[in-house]
Every structure is written in structure tokens, then in C-alpha cells.
Amino acid sequence: KAGVTQTPRYLIKTRGQQVTLSCSPISGHRSVSWYQQTPGQGLQFLFEYFSETQRNKGNFPGRFSGRQFSNSRSEMNVSTLELGDSALYLCASSFRGINEKLFFGSGTQLSVL
Amino acid sequence: DAKTTQPNSMESNEEEPVHLPCNHSTISGTDYIHWYRQLPSQGPEYVIHGLTSNVNNRMASLAIAEDRKSSTLILHRATLRDAAVYYCILANSNSGYALNFGKGTSLLVTP
């Protein structure tokens, strides 16, 4: 059974650009959640999608957005990139939601120059 | 938001038990207590979770205080592969609050 797949693995962007990250959950999982990990703030929750609807949202500005497709694959978009957006972005999937066992991908390392 | 407090770091000798504490004094009645760990260059890995009763699985045990304001993750015999950052979090998909892992406890295991 394939695990959670995140693409790309590494990404380099410049300030002001936008970026889209992709996450393919484990087959059958309908919940996908996204996290930002930085050395200073640790691992922080961005948002959760379930059946194509955003169900929970963390405390991040509107520049961070996401969506989920009918096959449960999810994308996260960050617009007008800032230097502080440099981080490891992780996604996790589960059958029903964030209060059950989550399976994480290896993440996308984003560097903003 | 319900929050957790963990020590920044802990150290253990190989093959000895490790008790990783977590305080969550503002926990609500329907919050589940989850533990994850993260090895270098990997995404977090599920360890164990529980609601009120103590829980055991092949990886670890979770001891939950009677008032649920604290919990302890127990690794019965630490190995070098257990060196990781351990996160204690509260999860409740019905509440709608953010699920933040924070910085966790960095466990160092020495041979």
C-alpha cells in the first residue's frame, strides 16, 4: 500500500512569487491536513480538508490556501511568498479526520530567496 | 486552543525505560491525547493515542492521569532508533481548533 506522497520534494522560489504543493493521500483516506515546520515555531497546523471541503483552519494568513479534489488529492498554494515562508511543508492523511491516526508524507522543503 | 507543555529535551541510556511527560491542563472532555515522533529528515510517525484509559501497543504505552491534565509516554526499552523528537498533541476534529504540534521533546539515546 503506497504511503502519502508529496511533490515536489524540494522547491526554490523568490519573494513575491507563488507556489503550489501537491499531496496524494493513502488510498481510501478522505482527510488531508497540511502543516508548516520551521525551527523557530515547530510544527504548526495550516488546514484540513475532508471530502473537498475545508473543515478546520489554523492561524495563518489568507496567502495560504488549499483545495481538495474528488480523488482526495490535495494542493496547497502560497501566494506572494515571503522569506519567512521558507519551511518544510508536510501533509498527512487519515480516513476520517485529524483526531485519529495520521499518516505523514516526507514533506516539501520550500526555500524562499 | 487546548495546548500541551513538554520538556525541550531528555536523555536516556539504551535499553532503559524512558518516560516522556506532557502537561495539558486545559484539556476538554472530548480531546484525544496523541503522540507522534519525528526522525531526522522524515515526516512525523504515529506512536499512540488515547482518551481516558491507559493504552499499550507494540511501540509504547500511554499513561493518562486520572484528571487527564497530564500524560506520559513510556518507551519500555529505549533503542538508538528511538532517538527522535516526540510530540504530544490534543486532537478533536469536532471542536474546529487548530492542531499544533509545537516543538516537542528531543530524545537523545546513548549507548
JSON list of N, CA and C in Angstrom, two decimals, chain A residues 2-53:
[
{"chain": "A", "resi": 2, "resn": "ALA", "atom": "N", "xyz": [0.70, 2.13, -0.99]},
{"chain": "A", "resi": 2, "resn": "ALA", "atom": "CA", "xyz": [1.54, 3.30, -1.09]},
{"chain": "A", "resi": 2, "resn": "ALA", "atom": "C", "xyz": [1.23, 4.25, 0.06]},
{"chain": "A", "resi": 3, "resn": "GLY", "atom": "N", "xyz": [2.29, 4.97, 0.51]},
{"chain": "A", "resi": 3, "resn": "GLY", "atom": "CA", "xyz": [2.11, 5.94, 1.57]},
{"chain": "A", "resi": 3, "resn": "GLY", "atom": "C", "xyz": [1.68, 7.27, 1.03]},
{"chain": "A", "resi": 4, "resn": "VAL", "atom": "N", "xyz": [1.76, 8.29, 1.85]},
{"chain": "A", "resi": 4, "resn": "VAL", "atom": "CA", "xyz": [1.41, 9.65, 1.44]},
{"chain": "A", "resi": 4, "resn": "VAL", "atom": "C", "xyz": [2.55, 10.20, 0.60]},
{"chain": "A", "resi": 5, "resn": "THR", "atom": "N", "xyz": [2.21, 10.71, -0.56]},
{"chain": "A", "resi": 5, "resn": "THR", "atom": "CA", "xyz": [3.21, 11.21, -1.49]},
{"chain": "A", "resi": 5, "resn": "THR", "atom": "C", "xyz": [3.10, 12.71, -1.64]},
{"chain": "A", "resi": 6, "resn": "GLN", "atom": "N", "xyz": [4.22, 13.39, -1.44]},
{"chain": "A", "resi": 6, "resn": "GLN", "atom": "CA", "xyz": [4.25, 14.84, -1.60]},
{"chain": "A", "resi": 6, "resn": "GLN", "atom": "C", "xyz": [5.23, 15.21, -2.71]},
{"chain": "A", "resi": 7, "resn": "THR", "atom": "N", "xyz": [4.78, 16.13, -3.57]},
{"chain": "A", "resi": 7, "resn": "THR", "atom": "CA", "xyz": [5.66, 16.61, -4.65]},
{"chain": "A", "resi": 7, "resn": "THR", "atom": "C", "xyz": [5.56, 18.12, -4.76]},
{"chain": "A", "resi": 8, "resn": "PRO", "atom": "N", "xyz": [6.64, 18.81, -5.14]},
{"chain": "A", "resi": 8, "resn": "PRO", "atom": "CA", "xyz": [7.98, 18.24, -5.28]},
{"chain": "A", "resi": 8, "resn": "PRO", "atom": "C", "xyz": [8.64, 18.05, -3.91]},
{"chain": "A", "resi": 9, "resn": "ARG", "atom": "N", "xyz": [9.78, 17.46, -3.88]},
{"chain": "A", "resi": 9, "resn": "ARG", "atom": "CA", "xyz": [10.50, 17.25, -2.62]},
{"chain": "A", "resi": 9, "resn": "ARG", "atom": "C", "xyz": [11.23, 18.52, -2.18]},
{"chain": "A", "resi": 10, "resn": "TYR", "atom": "N", "xyz": [11.75, 19.24, -3.15]},
{"chain": "A", "resi": 10, "resn": "TYR", "atom": "CA", "xyz": [12.44, 20.50, -2.87]},
{"chain": "A", "resi": 10, "resn": "TYR", "atom": "C", "xyz": [11.97, 21.55, -3.86]},
{"chain": "A", "resi": 11, "resn": "LEU", "atom": "N", "xyz": [11.96, 22.80, -3.39]},
{"chain": "A", "resi": 11, "resn": "LEU", "atom": "CA", "xyz": [11.49, 23.89, -4.23]},
{"chain": "A", "resi": 11, "resn": "LEU", "atom": "C", "xyz": [12.19, 25.17, -3.81]},
{"chain": "A", "resi": 12, "resn": "ILE", "atom": "N", "xyz": [12.65, 25.92, -4.80]},
{"chain": "A", "resi": 12, "resn": "ILE", "atom": "CA", "xyz": [13.27, 27.22, -4.52]},
{"chain": "A", "resi": 12, "resn": "ILE", "atom": "C", "xyz": [12.50, 28.29, -5.27]},
{"chain": "A", "resi": 13, "resn": "LYS", "atom": "N", "xyz": [12.05, 29.30, -4.55]},
{"chain": "A", "resi": 13, "resn": "LYS", "atom": "CA", "xyz": [11.30, 30.39, -5.14]},
{"chain": "A", "resi": 13, "resn": "LYS", "atom": "C", "xyz": [11.88, 31.72, -4.66]},
{"chain": "A", "resi": 14, "resn": "THR", "atom": "N", "xyz": [11.46, 32.80, -5.30]},
{"chain": "A", "resi": 14, "resn": "THR", "atom": "CA", "xyz": [11.88, 34.13, -4.86]},
{"chain": "A", "resi": 14, "resn": "THR", "atom": "C", "xyz": [10.68, 34.87, -4.27]},
{"chain": "A", "resi": 15, "resn": "ARG", "atom": "N", "xyz": [10.98, 35.87, -3.48]},
{"chain": "A", "resi": 15, "resn": "ARG", "atom": "CA", "xyz": [9.93, 36.66, -2.84]},
{"chain": "A", "resi": 15, "resn": "ARG", "atom": "C", "xyz": [8.94, 37.20, -3.86]},
{"chain": "A", "resi": 16, "resn": "GLY", "atom": "N", "xyz": [7.70, 37.17, -3.51]},
{"chain": "A", "resi": 16, "resn": "GLY", "atom": "CA", "xyz": [6.65, 37.69, -4.38]},
{"chain": "A", "resi": 16, "resn": "GLY", "atom": "C", "xyz": [6.03, 36.66, -5.30]},
{"chain": "A", "resi": 17, "resn": "GLN", "atom": "N", "xyz": [6.73, 35.56, -5.51]},
{"chain": "A", "resi": 17, "resn": "GLN", "atom": "CA", "xyz": [6.17, 34.52, -6.36]},
{"chain": "A", "resi": 17, "resn": "GLN", "atom": "C", "xyz": [5.11, 33.73, -5.60]},
{"chain": "A", "resi": 18, "resn": "GLN", "atom": "N", "xyz": [4.44, 32.84, -6.33]},
{"chain": "A", "resi": 18, "resn": "GLN", "atom": "CA", "xyz": [3.51, 31.94, -5.68]},
{"chain": "A", "resi": 18, "resn": "GLN", "atom": "C", "xyz": [3.96, 30.51, -5.92]},
{"chain": "A", "resi": 19, "resn": "VAL", "atom": "N", "xyz": [3.47, 29.60, -5.10]},
{"chain": "A", "resi": 19, "resn": "VAL", "atom": "CA", "xyz": [3.89, 28.21, -5.21]},
{"chain": "A", "resi": 19, "resn": "VAL", "atom": "C", "xyz": [2.70, 27.29, -4.93]},
{"chain": "A", "resi": 20, "resn": "THR", "atom": "N", "xyz": [2.70, 26.14, -5.59]},
{"chain": "A", "resi": 20, "resn": "THR", "atom": "CA", "xyz": [1.67, 25.13, -5.37]},
{"chain": "A", "resi": 20, "resn": "THR", "atom": "C", "xyz": [2.34, 23.81, -5.02]},
{"chain": "A", "resi": 21, "resn": "LEU", "atom": "N", "xyz": [1.93, 23.23, -3.90]},
{"chain": "A", "resi": 21, "resn": "LEU", "atom": "CA", "xyz": [2.46, 21.96, -3.46]},
{"chain": "A", "resi": 21, "resn": "LEU", "atom": "C", "xyz": [1.36, 20.90, -3.56]},
{"chain": "A", "resi": 22, "resn": "SER", "atom": "N", "xyz": [1.77, 19.67, -3.83]},
{"chain": "A", "resi": 22, "resn": "SER", "atom": "CA", "xyz": [0.78, 18.61, -4.04]},
{"chain": "A", "resi": 22, "resn": "SER", "atom": "C", "xyz": [0.93, 17.49, -3.02]},
{"chain": "A", "resi": 23, "resn": "CYS", "atom": "N", "xyz": [-0.20, 16.89, -2.67]},
{"chain": "A", "resi": 23, "resn": "CYS", "atom": "CA", "xyz": [-0.21, 15.80, -1.70]},
{"chain": "A", "resi": 23, "resn": "CYS", "atom": "C", "xyz": [-1.20, 14.73, -2.17]},
{"chain": "A", "resi": 24, "resn": "SER", "atom": "N", "xyz": [-0.71, 13.51, -2.32]},
{"chain": "A", "resi": 24, "resn": "SER", "atom": "CA", "xyz": [-1.58, 12.38, -2.66]},
{"chain": "A", "resi": 24, "resn": "SER", "atom": "C", "xyz": [-1.72, 11.50, -1.43]},
{"chain": "A", "resi": 25, "resn": "PRO", "atom": "N", "xyz": [-2.92, 11.39, -0.88]},
{"chain": "A", "resi": 25, "resn": "PRO", "atom": "CA", "xyz": [-3.09, 10.62, 0.35]},
{"chain": "A", "resi": 25, "resn": "PRO", "atom": "C", "xyz": [-3.08, 9.12, 0.09]},
{"chain": "A", "resi": 26, "resn": "ILE", "atom": "N", "xyz": [-3.07, 8.38, 1.16]},
{"chain": "A", "resi": 26, "resn": "ILE", "atom": "CA", "xyz": [-3.19, 6.93, 1.08]},
{"chain": "A", "resi": 26, "resn": "ILE", "atom": "C", "xyz": [-4.56, 6.60, 0.50]},
{"chain": "A", "resi": 27, "resn": "SER", "atom": "N", "xyz": [-4.61, 5.58, -0.34]},
{"chain": "A", "resi": 27, "resn": "SER", "atom": "CA", "xyz": [-5.87, 5.21, -0.97]},
{"chain": "A", "resi": 27, "resn": "SER", "atom": "C", "xyz": [-6.95, 4.93, 0.08]},
{"chain": "A", "resi": 28, "resn": "GLY", "atom": "N", "xyz": [-8.11, 5.56, -0.12]},
{"chain": "A", "resi": 28, "resn": "GLY", "atom": "CA", "xyz": [-9.22, 5.37, 0.82]},
{"chain": "A", "resi": 28, "resn": "GLY", "atom": "C", "xyz": [-9.31, 6.44, 1.89]},
{"chain": "A", "resi": 29, "resn": "HIS", "atom": "N", "xyz": [-8.24, 7.18, 2.08]},
{"chain": "A", "resi": 29, "resn": "HIS", "atom": "CA", "xyz": [-8.26, 8.27, 3.06]},
{"chain": "A", "resi": 29, "resn": "HIS", "atom": "C", "xyz": [-8.95, 9.48, 2.47]},
{"chain": "A", "resi": 30, "resn": "ARG", "atom": "N", "xyz": [-9.84, 10.08, 3.24]},
{"chain": "A", "resi": 30, "resn": "ARG", "atom": "CA", "xyz": [-10.59, 11.23, 2.75]},
{"chain": "A", "resi": 30, "resn": "ARG", "atom": "C", "xyz": [-10.19, 12.54, 3.42]},
{"chain": "A", "resi": 31, "resn": "SER", "atom": "N", "xyz": [-9.43, 12.45, 4.49]},
{"chain": "A", "resi": 31, "resn": "SER", "atom": "CA", "xyz": [-8.98, 13.66, 5.18]},
{"chain": "A", "resi": 31, "resn": "SER", "atom": "C", "xyz": [-7.52, 13.93, 4.85]},
{"chain": "A", "resi": 32, "resn": "VAL", "atom": "N", "xyz": [-7.24, 15.16, 4.47]},
{"chain": "A", "resi": 32, "resn": "VAL", "atom": "CA", "xyz": [-5.86, 15.59, 4.23]},
{"chain": "A", "resi": 32, "resn": "VAL", "atom": "C", "xyz": [-5.64, 16.87, 5.03]},
{"chain": "A", "resi": 33, "resn": "SER", "atom": "N", "xyz": [-4.58, 16.88, 5.82]},
{"chain": "A", "resi": 33, "resn": "SER", "atom": "CA", "xyz": [-4.24, 18.08, 6.59]},
{"chain": "A", "resi": 33, "resn": "SER", "atom": "C", "xyz": [-2.83, 18.52, 6.23]},
{"chain": "A", "resi": 34, "resn": "TRP", "atom": "N", "xyz": [-2.59, 19.81, 6.37]},
{"chain": "A", "resi": 34, "resn": "TRP", "atom": "CA", "xyz": [-1.31, 20.41, 5.99]},
{"chain": "A", "resi": 34, "resn": "TRP", "atom": "C", "xyz": [-0.67, 21.08, 7.21]},
{"chain": "A", "resi": 35, "resn": "TYR", "atom": "N", "xyz": [0.66, 21.04, 7.25]},
{"chain": "A", "resi": 35, "resn": "TYR", "atom": "CA", "xyz": [1.43, 21.59, 8.38]},
{"chain": "A", "resi": 35, "resn": "TYR", "atom": "C", "xyz": [2.66, 22.31, 7.85]},
{"chain": "A", "resi": 36, "resn": "GLN", "atom": "N", "xyz": [3.06, 23.34, 8.60]},
{"chain": "A", "resi": 36, "resn": "GLN", "atom": "CA", "xyz": [4.30, 24.05, 8.32]},
{"chain": "A", "resi": 36, "resn": "GLN", "atom": "C", "xyz": [5.27, 23.77, 9.45]},
{"chain": "A", "resi": 37, "resn": "GLN", "atom": "N", "xyz": [6.50, 23.42, 9.10]},
{"chain": "A", "resi": 37, "resn": "GLN", "atom": "CA", "xyz": [7.50, 23.15, 10.14]},
{"chain": "A", "resi": 37, "resn": "GLN", "atom": "C", "xyz": [8.70, 24.06, 9.95]},
{"chain": "A", "resi": 38, "resn": "THR", "atom": "N", "xyz": [9.01, 24.85, 10.96]},
{"chain": "A", "resi": 38, "resn": "THR", "atom": "CA", "xyz": [10.19, 25.71, 10.97]},
{"chain": "A", "resi": 38, "resn": "THR", "atom": "C", "xyz": [10.94, 25.50, 12.28]},
{"chain": "A", "resi": 39, "resn": "PRO", "atom": "N", "xyz": [12.25, 25.78, 12.30]},
{"chain": "A", "resi": 39, "resn": "PRO", "atom": "CA", "xyz": [13.00, 25.61, 13.54]},
{"chain": "A", "resi": 39, "resn": "PRO", "atom": "C", "xyz": [12.47, 26.50, 14.67]},
{"chain": "A", "resi": 40, "resn": "GLY", "atom": "N", "xyz": [11.98, 27.69, 14.33]},
{"chain": "A", "resi": 40, "resn": "GLY", "atom": "CA", "xyz": [11.54, 28.62, 15.35]},
{"chain": "A", "resi": 40, "resn": "GLY", "atom": "C", "xyz": [10.17, 28.33, 15.92]},
{"chain": "A", "resi": 41, "resn": "GLN", "atom": "N", "xyz": [9.24, 27.91, 15.09]},
{"chain": "A", "resi": 41, "resn": "GLN", "atom": "CA", "xyz": [7.85, 27.72, 15.51]},
{"chain": "A", "resi": 41, "resn": "GLN", "atom": "C", "xyz": [7.45, 26.26, 15.66]},
{"chain": "A", "resi": 42, "resn": "GLY", "atom": "N", "xyz": [8.30, 25.36, 15.26]},
{"chain": "A", "resi": 42, "resn": "GLY", "atom": "CA", "xyz": [7.93, 23.95, 15.34]},
{"chain": "A", "resi": 42, "resn": "GLY", "atom": "C", "xyz": [6.97, 23.57, 14.23]},
{"chain": "A", "resi": 43, "resn": "LEU", "atom": "N", "xyz": [6.11, 22.61, 14.55]},
{"chain": "A", "resi": 43, "resn": "LEU", "atom": "CA", "xyz": [5.20, 22.05, 13.56]},
{"chain": "A", "resi": 43, "resn": "LEU", "atom": "C", "xyz": [3.81, 22.64, 13.80]},
{"chain": "A", "resi": 44, "resn": "GLN", "atom": "N", "xyz": [3.33, 23.42, 12.84]},
{"chain": "A", "resi": 44, "resn": "GLN", "atom": "CA", "xyz": [2.06, 24.13, 13.01]},
{"chain": "A", "resi": 44, "resn": "GLN", "atom": "C", "xyz": [1.04, 23.73, 11.96]},
{"chain": "A", "resi": 45, "resn": "PHE", "atom": "N", "xyz": [-0.20, 23.62, 12.41]},
{"chain": "A", "resi": 45, "resn": "PHE", "atom": "CA", "xyz": [-1.31, 23.20, 11.57]},
{"chain": "A", "resi": 45, "resn": "PHE", "atom": "C", "xyz": [-1.76, 24.33, 10.66]},
{"chain": "A", "resi": 46, "resn": "LEU", "atom": "N", "xyz": [-1.92, 24.02, 9.39]},
{"chain": "A", "resi": 46, "resn": "LEU", "atom": "CA", "xyz": [-2.41, 25.01, 8.42]},
{"chain": "A", "resi": 46, "resn": "LEU", "atom": "C", "xyz": [-3.91, 24.85, 8.21]},
{"chain": "A", "resi": 47, "resn": "PHE", "atom": "N", "xyz": [-4.33, 23.72, 7.70]},
{"chain": "A", "resi": 47, "resn": "PHE", "atom": "CA", "xyz": [-5.75, 23.45, 7.47]},
{"chain": "A", "resi": 47, "resn": "PHE", "atom": "C", "xyz": [-5.95, 21.98, 7.18]},
{"chain": "A", "resi": 48, "resn": "GLU", "atom": "N", "xyz": [-7.25, 21.59, 7.24]},
{"chain": "A", "resi": 48, "resn": "GLU", "atom": "CA", "xyz": [-7.64, 20.23, 6.96]},
{"chain": "A", "resi": 48, "resn": "GLU", "atom": "C", "xyz": [-8.77, 20.23, 5.93]},
{"chain": "A", "resi": 49, "resn": "TYR", "atom": "N", "xyz": [-8.70, 19.30, 4.99]},
{"chain": "A", "resi": 49, "resn": "TYR", "atom": "CA", "xyz": [-9.76, 19.11, 4.02]},
{"chain": "A", "resi": 49, "resn": "TYR", "atom": "C", "xyz": [-10.35, 17.72, 4.16]},
{"chain": "A", "resi": 50, "resn": "PHE", "atom": "N", "xyz": [-11.65, 17.66, 3.99]},
{"chain": "A", "resi": 50, "resn": "PHE", "atom": "CA", "xyz": [-12.35, 16.38, 4.04]},
{"chain": "A", "resi": 50, "resn": "PHE", "atom": "C", "xyz": [-13.44, 16.42, 2.99]},
{"chain": "A", "resi": 51, "resn": "SER", "atom": "N", "xyz": [-13.44, 15.44, 2.11]},
{"chain": "A", "resi": 51, "resn": "SER", "atom": "CA", "xyz": [-14.43, 15.39, 1.03]},
{"chain": "A", "resi": 51, "resn": "SER", "atom": "C", "xyz": [-14.56, 16.73, 0.32]},
{"chain": "A", "resi": 52, "resn": "GLU", "atom": "N", "xyz": [-13.43, 17.29, -0.06]},
{"chain": "A", "resi": 52, "resn": "GLU", "atom": "CA", "xyz": [-13.32, 18.51, -0.88]},
{"chain": "A", "resi": 52, "resn": "GLU", "atom": "C", "xyz": [-13.72, 19.79, -0.14]},
{"chain": "A", "resi": 53, "resn": "THR", "atom": "N", "xyz": [-13.95, 19.71, 1.16]},
{"chain": "A", "resi": 53, "resn": "THR", "atom": "CA", "xyz": [-14.35, 20.89, 1.94]},
{"chain": "A", "resi": 53, "resn": "THR", "atom": "C", "xyz": [-13.33, 21.17, 3.04]}
]
